Short mmCIF file of N, CA and C in Angstrom, two decimals:
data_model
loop_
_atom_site.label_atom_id
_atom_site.label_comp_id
_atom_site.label_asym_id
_atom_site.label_seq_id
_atom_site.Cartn_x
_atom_site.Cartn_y
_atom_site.Cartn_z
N UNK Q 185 13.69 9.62 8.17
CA UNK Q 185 13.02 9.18 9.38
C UNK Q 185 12.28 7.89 9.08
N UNK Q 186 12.14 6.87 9.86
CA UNK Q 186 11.87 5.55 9.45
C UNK Q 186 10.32 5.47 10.17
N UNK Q 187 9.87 5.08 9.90
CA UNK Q 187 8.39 4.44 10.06
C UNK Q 187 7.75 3.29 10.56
N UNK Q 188 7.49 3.16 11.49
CA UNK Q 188 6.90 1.54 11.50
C UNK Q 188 5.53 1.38 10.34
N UNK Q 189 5.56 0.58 9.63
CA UNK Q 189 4.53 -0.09 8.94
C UNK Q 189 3.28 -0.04 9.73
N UNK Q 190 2.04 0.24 9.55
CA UNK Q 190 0.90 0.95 10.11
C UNK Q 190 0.37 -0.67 9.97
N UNK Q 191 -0.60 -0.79 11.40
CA UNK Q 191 -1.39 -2.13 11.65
C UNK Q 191 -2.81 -1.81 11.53
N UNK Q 192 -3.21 -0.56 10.98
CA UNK Q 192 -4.63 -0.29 11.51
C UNK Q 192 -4.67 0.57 10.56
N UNK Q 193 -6.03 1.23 10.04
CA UNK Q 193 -6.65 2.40 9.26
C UNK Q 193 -6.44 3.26 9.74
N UNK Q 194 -6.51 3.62 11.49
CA UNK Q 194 -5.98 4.51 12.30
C UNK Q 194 -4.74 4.95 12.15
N UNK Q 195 -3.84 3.83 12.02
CA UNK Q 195 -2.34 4.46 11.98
C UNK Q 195 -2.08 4.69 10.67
N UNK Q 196 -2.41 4.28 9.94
CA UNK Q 196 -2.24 5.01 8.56
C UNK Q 196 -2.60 6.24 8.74
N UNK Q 197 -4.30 6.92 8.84
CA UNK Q 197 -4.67 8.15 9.09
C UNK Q 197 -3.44 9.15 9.83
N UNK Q 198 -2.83 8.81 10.78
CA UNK Q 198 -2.11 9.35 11.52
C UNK Q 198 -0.55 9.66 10.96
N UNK Q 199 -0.52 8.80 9.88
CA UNK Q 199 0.63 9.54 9.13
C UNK Q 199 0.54 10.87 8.63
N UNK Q 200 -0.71 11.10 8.30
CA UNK Q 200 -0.90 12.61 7.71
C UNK Q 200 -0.62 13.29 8.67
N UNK Q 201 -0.40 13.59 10.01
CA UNK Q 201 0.13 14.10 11.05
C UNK Q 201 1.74 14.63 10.48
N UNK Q 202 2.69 13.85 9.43
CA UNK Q 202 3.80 13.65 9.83
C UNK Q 202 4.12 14.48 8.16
N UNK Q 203 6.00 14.49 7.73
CA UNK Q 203 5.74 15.59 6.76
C UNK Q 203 5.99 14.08 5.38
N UNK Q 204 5.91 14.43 4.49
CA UNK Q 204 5.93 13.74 3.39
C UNK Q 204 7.00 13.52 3.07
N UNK Q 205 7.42 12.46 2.84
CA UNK Q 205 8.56 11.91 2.38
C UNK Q 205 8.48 10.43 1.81
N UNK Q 206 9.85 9.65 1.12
CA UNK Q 206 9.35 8.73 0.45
C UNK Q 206 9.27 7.12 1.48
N UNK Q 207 10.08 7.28 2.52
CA UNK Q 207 9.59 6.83 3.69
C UNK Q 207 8.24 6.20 3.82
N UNK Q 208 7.57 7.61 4.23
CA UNK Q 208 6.19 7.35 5.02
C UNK Q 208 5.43 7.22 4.17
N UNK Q 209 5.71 7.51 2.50
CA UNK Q 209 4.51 6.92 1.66
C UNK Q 209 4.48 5.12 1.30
N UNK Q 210 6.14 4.69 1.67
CA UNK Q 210 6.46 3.65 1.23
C UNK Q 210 5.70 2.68 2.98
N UNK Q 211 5.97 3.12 3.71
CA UNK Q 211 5.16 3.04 4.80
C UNK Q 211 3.60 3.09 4.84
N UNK Q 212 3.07 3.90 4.58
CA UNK Q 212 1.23 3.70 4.20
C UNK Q 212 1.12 2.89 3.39
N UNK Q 213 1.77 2.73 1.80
CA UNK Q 213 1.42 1.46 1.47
C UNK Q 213 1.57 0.21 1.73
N UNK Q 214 2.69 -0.31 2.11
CA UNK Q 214 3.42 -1.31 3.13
C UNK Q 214 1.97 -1.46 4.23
N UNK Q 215 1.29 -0.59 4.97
CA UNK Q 215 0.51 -0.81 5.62
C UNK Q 215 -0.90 -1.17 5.17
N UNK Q 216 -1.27 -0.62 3.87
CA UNK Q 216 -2.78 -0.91 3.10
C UNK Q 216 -2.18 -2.29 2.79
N UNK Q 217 -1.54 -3.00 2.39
CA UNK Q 217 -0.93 -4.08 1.69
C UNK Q 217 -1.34 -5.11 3.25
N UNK Q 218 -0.73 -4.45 4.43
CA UNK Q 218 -0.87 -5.59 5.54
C UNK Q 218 -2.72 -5.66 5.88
N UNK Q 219 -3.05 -4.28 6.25
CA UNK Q 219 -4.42 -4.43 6.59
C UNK Q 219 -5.33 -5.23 5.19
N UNK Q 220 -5.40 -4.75 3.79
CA UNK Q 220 -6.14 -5.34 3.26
C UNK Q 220 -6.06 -6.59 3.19
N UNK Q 221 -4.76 -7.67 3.07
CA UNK Q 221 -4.71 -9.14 2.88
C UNK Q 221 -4.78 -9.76 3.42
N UNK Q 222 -4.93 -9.07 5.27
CA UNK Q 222 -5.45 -9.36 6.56
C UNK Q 222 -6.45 -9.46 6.33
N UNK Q 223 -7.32 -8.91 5.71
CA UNK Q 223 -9.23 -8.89 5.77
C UNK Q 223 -9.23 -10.02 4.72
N UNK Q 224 -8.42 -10.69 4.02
CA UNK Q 224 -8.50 -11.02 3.18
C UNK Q 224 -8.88 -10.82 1.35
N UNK Q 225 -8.86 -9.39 1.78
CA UNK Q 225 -8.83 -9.40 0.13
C UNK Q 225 -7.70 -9.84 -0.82
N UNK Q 226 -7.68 -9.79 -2.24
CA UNK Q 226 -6.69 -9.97 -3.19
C UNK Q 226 -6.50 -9.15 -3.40
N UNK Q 227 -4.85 -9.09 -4.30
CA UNK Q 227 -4.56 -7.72 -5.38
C UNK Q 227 -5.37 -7.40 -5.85
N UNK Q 228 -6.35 -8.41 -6.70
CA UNK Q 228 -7.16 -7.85 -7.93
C UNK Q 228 -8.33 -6.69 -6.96
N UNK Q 229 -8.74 -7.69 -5.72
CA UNK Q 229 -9.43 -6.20 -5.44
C UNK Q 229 -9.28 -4.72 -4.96
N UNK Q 230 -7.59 -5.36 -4.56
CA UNK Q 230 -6.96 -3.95 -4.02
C UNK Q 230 -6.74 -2.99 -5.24
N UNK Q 231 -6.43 -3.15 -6.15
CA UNK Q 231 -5.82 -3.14 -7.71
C UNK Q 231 -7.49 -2.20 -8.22
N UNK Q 232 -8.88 -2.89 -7.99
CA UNK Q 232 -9.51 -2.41 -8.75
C UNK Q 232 -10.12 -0.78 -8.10
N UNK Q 233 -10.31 -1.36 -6.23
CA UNK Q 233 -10.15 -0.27 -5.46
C UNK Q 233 -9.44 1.19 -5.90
N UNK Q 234 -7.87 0.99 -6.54
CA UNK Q 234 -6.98 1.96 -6.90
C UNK Q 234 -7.26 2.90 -7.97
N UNK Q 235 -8.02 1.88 -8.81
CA UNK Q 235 -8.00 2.53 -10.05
C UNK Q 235 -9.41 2.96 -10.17
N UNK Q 236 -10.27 2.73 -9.48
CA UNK Q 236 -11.35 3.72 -9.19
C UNK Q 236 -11.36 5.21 -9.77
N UNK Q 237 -12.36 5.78 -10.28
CA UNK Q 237 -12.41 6.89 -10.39
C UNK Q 237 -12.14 7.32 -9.34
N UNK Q 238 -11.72 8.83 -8.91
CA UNK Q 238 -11.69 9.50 -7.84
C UNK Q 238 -10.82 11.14 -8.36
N UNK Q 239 -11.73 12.12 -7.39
CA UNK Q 239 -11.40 13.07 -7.69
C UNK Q 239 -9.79 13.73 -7.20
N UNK Q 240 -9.28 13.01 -6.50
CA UNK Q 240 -7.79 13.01 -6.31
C UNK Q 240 -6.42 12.67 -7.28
N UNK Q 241 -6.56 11.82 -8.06
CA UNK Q 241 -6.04 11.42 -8.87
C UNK Q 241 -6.31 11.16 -10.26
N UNK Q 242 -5.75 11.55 -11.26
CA UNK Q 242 -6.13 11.21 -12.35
C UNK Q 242 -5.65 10.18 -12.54
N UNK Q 243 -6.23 9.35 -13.81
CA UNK Q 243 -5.90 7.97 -14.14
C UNK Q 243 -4.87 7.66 -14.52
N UNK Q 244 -3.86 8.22 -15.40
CA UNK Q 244 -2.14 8.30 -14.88
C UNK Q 244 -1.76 7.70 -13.37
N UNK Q 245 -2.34 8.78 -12.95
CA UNK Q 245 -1.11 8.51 -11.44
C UNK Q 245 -2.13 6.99 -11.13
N UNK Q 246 -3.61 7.28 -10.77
CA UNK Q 246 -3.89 5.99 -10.32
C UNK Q 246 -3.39 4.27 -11.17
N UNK Q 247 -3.05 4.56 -12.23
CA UNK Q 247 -2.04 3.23 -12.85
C UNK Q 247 -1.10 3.30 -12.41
N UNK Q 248 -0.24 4.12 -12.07
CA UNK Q 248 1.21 4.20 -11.61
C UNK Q 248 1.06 3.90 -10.16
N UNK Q 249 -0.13 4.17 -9.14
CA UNK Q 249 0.22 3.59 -8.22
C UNK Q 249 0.06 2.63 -7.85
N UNK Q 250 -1.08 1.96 -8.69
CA UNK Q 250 -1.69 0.64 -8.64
C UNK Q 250 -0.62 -0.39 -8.82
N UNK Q 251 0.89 -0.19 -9.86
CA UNK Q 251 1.80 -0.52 -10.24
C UNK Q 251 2.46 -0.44 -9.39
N UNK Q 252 2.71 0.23 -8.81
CA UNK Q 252 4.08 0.67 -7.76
C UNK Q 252 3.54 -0.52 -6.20
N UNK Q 253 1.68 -0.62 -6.03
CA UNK Q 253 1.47 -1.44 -5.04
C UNK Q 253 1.41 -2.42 -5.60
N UNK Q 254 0.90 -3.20 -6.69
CA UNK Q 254 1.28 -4.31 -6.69
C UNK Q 254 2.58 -4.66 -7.65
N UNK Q 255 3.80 -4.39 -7.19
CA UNK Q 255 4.85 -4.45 -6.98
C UNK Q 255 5.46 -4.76 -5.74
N UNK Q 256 4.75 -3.51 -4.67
CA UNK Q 256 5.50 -4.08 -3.40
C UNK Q 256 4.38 -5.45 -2.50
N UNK Q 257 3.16 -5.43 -3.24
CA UNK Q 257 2.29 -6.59 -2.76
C UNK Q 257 3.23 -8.05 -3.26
N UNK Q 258 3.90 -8.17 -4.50
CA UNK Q 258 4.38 -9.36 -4.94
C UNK Q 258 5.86 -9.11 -4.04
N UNK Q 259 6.65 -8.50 -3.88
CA UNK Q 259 7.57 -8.42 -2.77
C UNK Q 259 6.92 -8.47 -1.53
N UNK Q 260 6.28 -8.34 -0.91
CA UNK Q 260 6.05 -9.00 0.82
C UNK Q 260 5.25 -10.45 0.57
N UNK Q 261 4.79 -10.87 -0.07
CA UNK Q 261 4.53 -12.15 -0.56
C UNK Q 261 5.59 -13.13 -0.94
N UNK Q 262 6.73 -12.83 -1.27
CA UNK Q 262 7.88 -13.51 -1.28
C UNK Q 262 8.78 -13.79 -0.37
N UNK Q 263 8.57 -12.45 0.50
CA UNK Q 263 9.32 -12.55 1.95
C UNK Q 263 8.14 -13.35 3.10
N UNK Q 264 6.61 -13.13 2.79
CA UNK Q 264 6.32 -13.93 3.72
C UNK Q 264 6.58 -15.67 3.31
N UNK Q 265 6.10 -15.79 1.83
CA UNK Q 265 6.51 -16.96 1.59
C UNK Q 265 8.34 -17.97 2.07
N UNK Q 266 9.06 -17.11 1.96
CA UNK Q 266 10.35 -17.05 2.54
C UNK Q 266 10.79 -17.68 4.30
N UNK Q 267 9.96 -16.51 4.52
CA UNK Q 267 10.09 -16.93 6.34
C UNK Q 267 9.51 -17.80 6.50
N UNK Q 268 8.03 -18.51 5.86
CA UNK Q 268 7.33 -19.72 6.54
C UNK Q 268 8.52 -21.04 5.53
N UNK Q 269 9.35 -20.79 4.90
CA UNK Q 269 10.23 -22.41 4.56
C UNK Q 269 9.64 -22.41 3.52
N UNK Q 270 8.59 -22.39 2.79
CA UNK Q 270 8.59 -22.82 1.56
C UNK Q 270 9.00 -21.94 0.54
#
């Protein structure tokens, strides 16, 4: 089932509505990636955000996902760079 890419904190939230798959996770991040670089932050602060302590994740997974987003942060940066010509 395909996903639109989430424009808001709201529509992210509202994925948890929906069942898990690799889709809609590839979708929530795709969407933290649009909202945060919209506010203007950087990787590095999205990156340090991730790897935060937190009682959800241990520090394993939080490197692996921090990896896996800025991965797809340097892929939509190439495609936006792409569409504007340069």
């Amino acid at each position: 089932m395909p996903y639109p890419i989430p424009a808001s904190p709201q529509e992210i939230v509202a994925l948890h509505q929906k069942p898990v798959d690799e889709e809609m996770v590839a979708a929530a991040i795709a969407g933290v990636i649009r909202i945060v670089s919209a506010e203007g932050q950087s990787l590095e602060q999205l990156t340090a955000q991730l790897l935060a302590d937190d009682s959800l994740l241990d520090m394993q997974q939080r490197q692996w996902l921090s990896d896996v987003v800025a991965n797809a942060w340097e892929s939509f940066t190439e495609k936006r760079v792409l569409a504007s010509g340069f």
